mmCIF file of C-alpha atoms and ligand atoms in Angstrom:
data_model
loop_
_atom_site.group_PDB
_atom_site.id
_atom_site.type_symbol
_atom_site.label_atom_id
_atom_site.label_comp_id
_atom_site.label_asym_id
_atom_site.label_seq_id
_atom_site.Cartn_x
_atom_site.Cartn_y
_atom_site.Cartn_z
ATOM 1 C CA MET N 7 0.016 -0.086 0.151
ATOM 2 C CA THR N 8 1.425 3.322 -1.062
ATOM 3 C CA LEU N 9 1.579 6.361 1.212
ATOM 4 C CA TYR N 10 -1.673 8.259 -0.394
ATOM 5 C CA GLN N 11 -3.633 5.313 -1.279
ATOM 6 C CA PRO N 12 -5.788 5.286 2.336
ATOM 7 C CA PHE N 13 -6.561 9.248 1.509
ATOM 8 C CA LEU N 14 -7.811 8.106 -2.079
ATOM 9 C CA ASP N 15 -9.851 5.239 -0.671
ATOM 10 C CA TYR N 16 -11.180 7.203 2.261
ATOM 11 C CA ALA N 17 -12.345 9.883 -0.053
ATOM 12 C CA ILE N 18 -14.075 8.000 -2.818
ATOM 13 C CA ALA N 19 -15.747 5.683 0.132
ATOM 14 C CA THR N 20 -16.927 8.983 1.744
ATOM 15 C CA LEU N 21 -18.069 10.602 -1.255
ATOM 16 C CA GLN N 22 -19.928 7.425 -2.229
ATOM 17 C CA SER N 23 -21.733 7.151 0.987
ATOM 18 C CA ARG N 24 -22.525 10.740 1.311
ATOM 19 C CA LEU N 25 -23.522 11.963 -2.130
ATOM 20 C CA ASP N 26 -25.366 10.458 -5.324
ATOM 21 C CA LEU N 27 -22.116 9.988 -7.348
ATOM 22 C CA GLU N 28 -21.758 9.299 -11.037
ATOM 23 C CA SER N 29 -18.668 8.587 -13.036
ATOM 24 C CA TYR N 30 -17.076 11.413 -14.988
ATOM 25 C CA PRO N 31 -15.496 10.407 -18.024
ATOM 26 C CA ILE N 32 -11.600 10.149 -18.373
ATOM 27 C CA PRO N 33 -10.226 10.678 -21.621
ATOM 28 C CA SER N 34 -8.952 7.526 -23.373
ATOM 29 C CA GLY N 35 -5.388 6.879 -22.702
ATOM 30 C CA PHE N 36 -5.274 8.945 -19.249
ATOM 31 C CA GLU N 37 -6.945 6.497 -16.871
ATOM 32 C CA SER N 38 -3.540 4.755 -16.121
ATOM 33 C CA LYS N 39 -0.064 5.570 -17.445
ATOM 34 C CA ALA N 40 3.192 3.753 -16.639
ATOM 35 C CA GLY N 41 6.572 5.450 -17.071
ATOM 36 C CA VAL N 42 10.017 5.432 -15.708
ATOM 37 C CA MET N 43 11.822 8.044 -13.648
ATOM 38 C CA GLY N 44 15.622 8.344 -13.171
ATOM 39 C CA LYS N 45 18.489 6.867 -14.931
ATOM 40 C CA GLY N 46 20.432 3.813 -15.011
ATOM 41 C CA LYS N 47 20.332 1.738 -11.547
ATOM 42 C CA ASN N 48 18.096 4.340 -10.239
ATOM 43 C CA GLN N 49 15.389 3.715 -12.703
ATOM 44 C CA GLN N 50 12.018 3.677 -10.815
ATOM 45 C CA PRO N 51 8.877 2.700 -12.441
ATOM 46 C CA VAL N 52 6.177 5.300 -11.951
ATOM 47 C CA LEU N 53 2.403 4.588 -12.353
ATOM 48 C CA THR N 54 -0.061 7.490 -12.688
ATOM 49 C CA THR N 55 -3.783 6.621 -12.334
ATOM 50 C CA SER N 56 -6.670 8.876 -12.420
ATOM 51 C CA TYR N 57 -10.182 8.959 -11.167
ATOM 52 C CA GLY N 58 -13.518 11.039 -12.149
ATOM 53 C CA PHE N 59 -16.685 11.350 -10.577
ATOM 54 C CA LYS N 60 -19.574 13.916 -10.293
ATOM 55 C CA SER N 61 -22.807 14.835 -8.656
ATOM 56 C CA ASP N 62 -25.794 17.258 -9.263
ATOM 57 C CA LYS N 63 -23.870 19.902 -7.304
ATOM 58 C CA LEU N 64 -20.321 18.858 -8.291
ATOM 59 C CA ARG N 65 -19.127 19.254 -11.811
ATOM 60 C CA GLN N 66 -15.959 17.261 -11.440
ATOM 61 C CA ILE N 67 -14.529 15.325 -8.481
ATOM 62 C CA ARG N 68 -10.919 14.083 -9.732
ATOM 63 C CA ALA N 69 -7.842 12.580 -8.586
ATOM 64 C CA ALA N 70 -4.683 12.005 -10.080
ATOM 65 C CA HIS N 71 -2.618 9.370 -7.997
ATOM 66 C CA VAL N 72 1.390 8.943 -8.971
ATOM 67 C CA GLN N 73 2.768 5.947 -7.495
ATOM 68 C CA GLY N 74 6.605 5.889 -8.024
ATOM 69 C CA GLY N 75 8.402 4.386 -5.163
ATOM 70 C CA ASN N 76 9.172 5.845 -1.604
ATOM 71 C CA SER N 77 10.650 9.290 -3.035
ATOM 72 C CA LEU N 78 7.871 9.919 -5.592
ATOM 73 C CA GLN N 79 4.089 9.722 -4.340
ATOM 74 C CA VAL N 80 1.449 12.317 -5.271
ATOM 75 C CA LEU N 81 -2.272 12.578 -4.726
ATOM 76 C CA ASN N 82 -3.794 15.623 -6.219
ATOM 77 C CA PHE N 83 -7.302 15.644 -5.551
ATOM 78 C CA VAL N 84 -9.816 18.690 -6.737
ATOM 79 C CA ILE N 85 -13.687 19.140 -6.519
ATOM 80 C CA PHE N 86 -14.870 21.651 -9.026
ATOM 81 C CA PRO N 87 -18.421 22.572 -8.188
ATOM 82 C CA ALA N 88 -21.071 23.141 -10.692
ATOM 83 C CA LEU N 89 -21.494 26.732 -12.099
ATOM 84 C CA ASN N 90 -24.693 27.272 -10.555
ATOM 85 C CA TYR N 91 -23.501 26.899 -6.893
ATOM 86 C CA ASP N 92 -21.299 29.399 -4.952
ATOM 87 C CA LEU N 93 -19.281 26.508 -3.475
ATOM 88 C CA PRO N 94 -15.637 26.668 -2.891
ATOM 89 C CA PHE N 95 -13.115 24.219 -4.448
ATOM 90 C CA PHE N 96 -11.826 21.352 -2.357
ATOM 91 C CA GLY N 97 -8.520 21.136 -3.177
ATOM 92 C CA ALA N 98 -5.678 19.030 -1.884
ATOM 93 C CA ASP N 99 -2.035 18.338 -3.123
ATOM 94 C CA LEU N 100 -0.105 15.671 -1.385
ATOM 95 C CA VAL N 101 3.437 15.457 -2.690
ATOM 96 C CA THR N 102 6.091 13.404 -1.519
ATOM 97 C CA LEU N 103 9.515 13.985 -3.255
ATOM 98 C CA PRO N 104 13.187 13.040 -2.419
ATOM 99 C CA GLY N 105 13.390 16.239 -0.478
ATOM 100 C CA GLY N 106 10.434 15.335 1.561
ATOM 101 C CA HIS N 107 6.761 15.945 2.011
ATOM 102 C CA LEU N 108 4.631 18.920 0.835
ATOM 103 C CA ILE N 109 1.075 19.251 1.851
ATOM 104 C CA ALA N 110 -1.721 21.399 0.719
ATOM 105 C CA ILE N 111 -5.366 21.162 1.719
ATOM 106 C CA ASP N 112 -7.975 23.635 1.411
ATOM 107 C CA MET N 113 -11.565 24.853 0.608
ATOM 108 C CA GLN N 114 -10.273 27.325 -2.210
ATOM 109 C CA PRO N 115 -12.592 30.283 -2.617
ATOM 110 C CA LEU N 116 -14.393 31.431 -5.605
ATOM 111 C CA PHE N 117 -14.446 35.200 -4.097
ATOM 112 C CA SER N 118 -11.351 35.649 -1.791
ATOM 113 C CA GLN N 119 -11.416 39.170 -1.013
ATOM 114 C CA ASN N 120 -15.235 39.059 -0.297
ATOM 115 C CA GLU N 121 -16.127 39.438 3.294
ATOM 116 C CA ALA N 122 -19.823 37.768 3.082
ATOM 117 C CA TYR N 123 -17.992 34.869 1.283
ATOM 118 C CA GLN N 124 -15.355 34.298 3.900
ATOM 119 C CA THR N 125 -18.010 34.442 6.717
ATOM 120 C CA LYS N 126 -19.931 31.712 4.764
ATOM 121 C CA TYR N 127 -17.129 29.244 3.751
ATOM 122 C CA SER N 128 -14.108 30.121 5.904
ATOM 123 C CA GLN N 129 -15.295 31.206 9.359
ATOM 124 C CA PRO N 130 -17.186 28.055 10.202
ATOM 125 C CA ILE N 131 -14.203 25.866 9.542
ATOM 126 C CA MET N 132 -11.498 28.006 11.246
ATOM 127 C CA PRO N 133 -11.546 25.953 14.512
ATOM 128 C CA MET N 134 -10.988 22.867 12.429
ATOM 129 C CA PHE N 135 -7.986 24.715 10.551
ATOM 130 C CA HIS N 136 -6.448 25.884 14.171
ATOM 131 C CA SER N 137 -6.742 22.366 15.567
ATOM 132 C CA HIS N 138 -4.930 20.715 12.983
ATOM 133 C CA GLN N 139 -2.382 23.462 12.450
ATOM 134 C CA GLN N 140 -1.094 22.644 15.921
ATOM 135 C CA ASP N 141 0.262 19.454 14.418
ATOM 136 C CA LEU N 142 0.967 20.770 10.933
ATOM 137 C CA PRO N 143 2.665 24.306 11.192
ATOM 138 C CA TRP N 144 2.922 26.627 8.328
ATOM 139 C CA GLY N 145 5.212 25.147 5.455
ATOM 140 C CA GLY N 146 6.919 28.482 4.816
ATOM 141 C CA ASP N 147 7.422 30.127 1.226
ATOM 142 C CA PHE N 148 4.738 30.076 -1.210
ATOM 143 C CA PRO N 149 4.151 31.258 -4.684
ATOM 144 C CA GLU N 150 2.823 35.195 -4.150
ATOM 145 C CA GLU N 151 0.431 35.101 -7.015
ATOM 146 C CA ALA N 152 -1.352 31.892 -5.636
ATOM 147 C CA LYS N 153 -2.347 33.269 -2.740
ATOM 148 C CA GLN N 154 -5.598 34.863 -3.998
ATOM 149 C CA TYR N 155 -6.768 31.366 -4.694
ATOM 150 C CA PHE N 156 -6.658 30.041 -0.940
ATOM 151 C CA SER N 157 -8.754 30.452 2.146
ATOM 152 C CA PRO N 158 -7.694 31.594 5.472
ATOM 153 C CA ALA N 159 -8.161 28.040 6.335
ATOM 154 C CA PHE N 160 -5.512 26.835 4.219
ATOM 155 C CA LEU N 161 -3.154 24.211 5.730
ATOM 156 C CA TRP N 162 0.296 24.401 3.950
ATOM 157 C CA THR N 163 2.922 22.144 5.726
ATOM 158 C CA ARG N 164 5.886 20.251 4.928
ATOM 159 C CA PRO N 165 6.268 17.418 7.539
ATOM 160 C CA THR N 166 9.636 15.554 7.647
ATOM 161 C CA ALA N 167 8.272 12.321 9.071
ATOM 162 C CA THR N 168 6.244 10.192 6.936
ATOM 163 C CA GLU N 169 4.343 9.039 10.068
ATOM 164 C CA VAL N 170 3.077 12.511 10.520
ATOM 165 C CA VAL N 171 1.462 12.055 7.007
ATOM 166 C CA GLU N 172 -0.010 8.761 7.876
ATOM 167 C CA THR N 173 -1.712 10.137 10.937
ATOM 168 C CA LYS N 174 -1.998 14.057 11.274
ATOM 169 C CA VAL N 175 -2.202 14.839 7.303
ATOM 170 C CA PHE N 176 -4.772 11.935 7.147
ATOM 171 C CA ALA N 177 -6.939 13.186 9.942
ATOM 172 C CA ALA N 178 -6.995 16.762 8.469
ATOM 173 C CA PHE N 179 -7.743 15.351 5.035
ATOM 174 C CA CYS N 180 -10.580 13.522 6.374
ATOM 175 C CA ASP N 181 -11.961 16.436 8.353
ATOM 176 C CA TYR N 182 -11.648 19.146 5.679
ATOM 177 C CA LEU N 183 -13.492 16.668 3.161
ATOM 178 C CA ASN N 184 -16.323 15.967 5.317
ATOM 179 C CA ALA N 185 -16.699 19.738 6.070
ATOM 180 C CA TYR N 186 -16.598 20.201 2.451
ATOM 181 C CA ILE N 187 -19.513 17.696 2.085
ATOM 182 C CA ASN N 188 -21.619 19.591 4.760
ATOM 183 C CA PHE N 189 -21.262 22.577 2.719
ATOM 184 C CA VAL N 190 -22.091 20.945 -0.379
ATOM 185 C CA ASP N 191 -25.298 19.319 1.397
ATOM 186 C CA ARG N 192 -26.498 22.752 2.518
ATOM 187 C CA ALA N 193 -25.864 24.458 -0.809
ATOM 188 C CA THR N 194 -28.741 25.991 -2.762
ATOM 189 C CA GLU N 195 -28.780 26.676 -6.337
ATOM 190 C CA VAL N 196 -27.815 30.333 -7.565
ATOM 191 C CA GLU N 197 -30.310 31.945 -9.801
ATOM 192 C CA ASP N 198 -29.067 35.472 -9.978
ATOM 193 C CA ARG N 199 -27.459 36.121 -13.258
ATOM 194 C CA GLN N 200 -24.946 38.545 -12.088
ATOM 195 C CA GLN N 201 -23.879 36.240 -9.421
ATOM 196 C CA LEU N 202 -23.778 33.383 -12.015
ATOM 197 C CA SER N 203 -21.664 35.376 -14.153
ATOM 198 C CA ALA N 204 -19.229 36.210 -11.377
ATOM 199 C CA ILE N 205 -19.076 32.603 -10.384
ATOM 200 C CA LEU N 206 -18.141 31.505 -13.948
ATOM 201 C CA LYS N 207 -15.493 34.162 -14.023
ATOM 202 C CA ALA N 208 -13.916 32.924 -10.806
ATOM 203 C CA GLN N 209 -14.141 29.368 -11.790
ATOM 204 C CA LYS N 210 -12.579 30.073 -15.111
ATOM 205 C CA SER N 211 -9.959 32.029 -13.352
ATOM 206 C CA TYR N 212 -9.048 29.502 -10.869
ATOM 207 C CA SER N 213 -9.123 26.509 -13.490
ATOM 208 C CA ASP N 214 -6.814 28.462 -15.890
ATOM 209 C CA TYR N 215 -4.513 29.444 -13.239
ATOM 210 C CA ARG N 216 -3.900 25.867 -12.115
ATOM 211 C CA ALA N 217 -3.546 24.662 -15.691
ATOM 212 C CA GLU N 218 -1.159 27.452 -16.679
ATOM 213 C CA LYS N 219 0.975 26.937 -13.303
ATOM 214 C CA ASP N 220 0.567 23.304 -12.837
ATOM 215 C CA PRO N 221 3.562 22.232 -10.278
ATOM 216 C CA ALA N 222 3.346 18.941 -11.807
ATOM 217 C CA ARG N 223 3.932 19.957 -15.505
ATOM 218 C CA GLY N 224 7.690 19.324 -15.288
ATOM 219 C CA MET N 225 7.200 15.995 -13.596
ATOM 220 C CA LEU N 226 4.414 14.575 -15.983
ATOM 221 C CA THR N 227 6.454 16.079 -18.806
ATOM 222 C CA ARG N 228 9.605 14.151 -17.804
ATOM 223 C CA LEU N 229 7.698 11.031 -17.459
ATOM 224 C CA TYR N 230 5.338 10.807 -20.393
ATOM 225 C CA GLY N 231 6.232 13.521 -22.752
ATOM 226 C CA SER N 232 4.949 17.012 -23.359
ATOM 227 C CA GLU N 233 2.321 16.092 -25.666
ATOM 228 C CA TRP N 234 0.674 13.503 -23.111
ATOM 229 C CA ALA N 235 1.335 16.044 -20.041
ATOM 230 C CA GLU N 236 -0.424 19.066 -21.884
ATOM 231 C CA GLU N 237 -3.633 16.806 -22.922
ATOM 232 C CA TYR N 238 -3.827 15.384 -19.484
ATOM 233 C CA ILE N 239 -3.695 19.099 -17.856
ATOM 234 C CA HIS N 240 -6.050 20.681 -20.197
ATOM 235 C CA GLY N 241 -8.505 17.512 -21.241
ATOM 236 C CA PHE N 242 -8.669 15.976 -17.571
ATOM 237 C CA LEU N 243 -7.021 17.888 -14.632
ATOM 238 C CA PHE N 244 -8.253 21.377 -15.351
ATOM 239 C CA ASP N 245 -10.878 20.903 -18.133
ATOM 240 C CA LEU N 246 -13.082 23.734 -17.530
ATOM 241 C CA GLU N 247 -12.191 25.717 -20.615
ATOM 242 C CA ARG N 248 -12.278 22.951 -23.025
ATOM 243 C CA LYS N 249 -16.016 21.916 -21.443
ATOM 244 C CA LEU N 250 -17.214 25.582 -21.864
ATOM 245 C CA ALA N 251 -15.857 25.562 -25.487
ATOM 246 C CA LEU N 252 -17.795 22.531 -26.283
ATOM 247 C CA THR N 253 -21.127 24.114 -25.099
ATOM 248 C CA ALA N 254 -20.603 27.728 -26.542
HETATM 249 N N1 DBV R 5 0.001 19.399 -8.428
HETATM 250 C C1 DBV R 5 -1.155 19.624 -9.087
HETATM 251 C C2 DBV R 5 -1.359 18.606 -9.788
HETATM 252 C C3 DBV R 5 -0.397 17.552 -9.533
HETATM 253 C C4 DBV R 5 0.442 18.216 -8.476
HETATM 254 C C5 DBV R 5 -2.399 18.287 -10.701
HETATM 255 C C6 DBV R 5 -0.724 15.656 -10.860
HETATM 256 O O1 DBV R 5 -1.849 20.768 -9.173
HETATM 257 C C7 DBV R 5 1.553 17.691 -7.979
HETATM 258 C C8 DBV R 5 0.089 16.406 -9.889
HETATM 259 N N2 DBV R 5 2.320 19.732 -6.847
HETATM 260 C C9 DBV R 5 2.758 18.636 -7.358
HETATM 261 C C10 DBV R 5 4.339 18.459 -7.693
HETATM 262 C C11 DBV R 5 4.748 19.335 -6.814
HETATM 263 C C12 DBV R 5 3.781 20.102 -6.590
HETATM 264 C C13 DBV R 5 4.362 21.438 -5.494
HETATM 265 C C14 DBV R 5 4.820 17.356 -8.296
HETATM 266 C C15 DBV R 5 6.365 19.510 -6.727
HETATM 267 C C16 DBV R 5 6.794 20.184 -7.669
HETATM 268 C C17 DBV R 5 8.228 20.250 -7.651
HETATM 269 O O2 DBV R 5 8.877 20.378 -6.578
HETATM 270 O O3 DBV R 5 8.871 19.891 -8.733
HETATM 271 C C18 DBV R 5 0.007 23.670 -4.031
HETATM 272 N N3 DBV R 5 1.942 22.203 -4.944
HETATM 273 C C19 DBV R 5 3.315 22.251 -5.115
HETATM 274 C C20 DBV R 5 3.807 23.796 -4.538
HETATM 275 C C21 DBV R 5 2.527 24.156 -4.173
HETATM 276 C C22 DBV R 5 1.587 23.248 -4.426
HETATM 277 C C23 DBV R 5 2.467 25.864 -3.563
HETATM 278 C C24 DBV R 5 5.069 24.031 -4.446
HETATM 279 C C25 DBV R 5 5.521 24.719 -5.817
HETATM 280 C C26 DBV R 5 6.499 25.694 -5.734
HETATM 281 O O4 DBV R 5 7.236 25.469 -4.731
HETATM 282 O O5 DBV R 5 6.631 26.378 -6.759
HETATM 283 N N4 DBV R 5 -1.850 23.311 -5.009
HETATM 284 C C27 DBV R 5 -0.676 23.818 -5.416
HETATM 285 C C28 DBV R 5 -0.980 25.273 -6.104
HETATM 286 C C29 DBV R 5 -2.473 25.637 -6.005
HETATM 287 C C30 DBV R 5 -3.111 24.536 -5.524
HETATM 288 C C31 DBV R 5 0.240 26.049 -6.448
HETATM 289 C C32 DBV R 5 -2.792 26.698 -6.552
HETATM 290 C C33 DBV R 5 -4.059 27.214 -6.691
HETATM 291 O O6 DBV R 5 -3.953 24.173 -5.337
#
């Protein structure tokens, strides 16, 4: 069992038990992809698998799971709400590289500068954030331009011990996911045209930003080539722009 498999299993089982899930199509050739990292005797097989679901309020629930031995493990898990809800994104980037673990978990806001929005979606989870932050201190340096996409409850940490990932990070991941599903349960459809257009704009901005700045681009390109990597990023991981183009 690799480091992030229990996270993925928990997320899928929890979403399946709490929501009415359907599958979300994964473009053919991207469900599972084998590759090799490193050179000579340091060669290491790497497998990237993808998962996709949706529900009535959630446009896309998707995961990318990269398994390449003890020093390359990634679970990138993102939930993109339907465009007629003001829900935040659920975002988890759980990354293990030769240098250590890098953990990002958040409910990423549509409108980070809006006080009413923070009151609705960040304030209620601040106690949960503070309790986990006692075990998972702030991870330091962070790309400045990414800040607008995170909430005050952003857990960003770089644990040195793998055991901390298996216990404390796992607990935080489970709590954030359940709190997110609580918001989903309570969310009601937005009908106001102005609000709908603001949501669309914020969703596009987020999805485009993440596609453009995907920190995994280098790794995916080295593993599988740039054609595969770009198609994976734009055709599955951050596909909003493509999906909108189809319906335009
Ligand atoms: N990150 C992804 C996807 C991944 C992925 C789809 C399929 O968005 C993995 C895999 N993240 C991944 C890898 C690294 C990071 C790092 C492999 C290491 C890159 C490297 O060091 O080579 C949060 N992820 C990071 C970093 C941050 C995040 C801040 C460090 C990047 C850096 O130091 O430059 N999650 C990431 C992020 C947003 C987010 C920037 C922005 C909205 O939600």
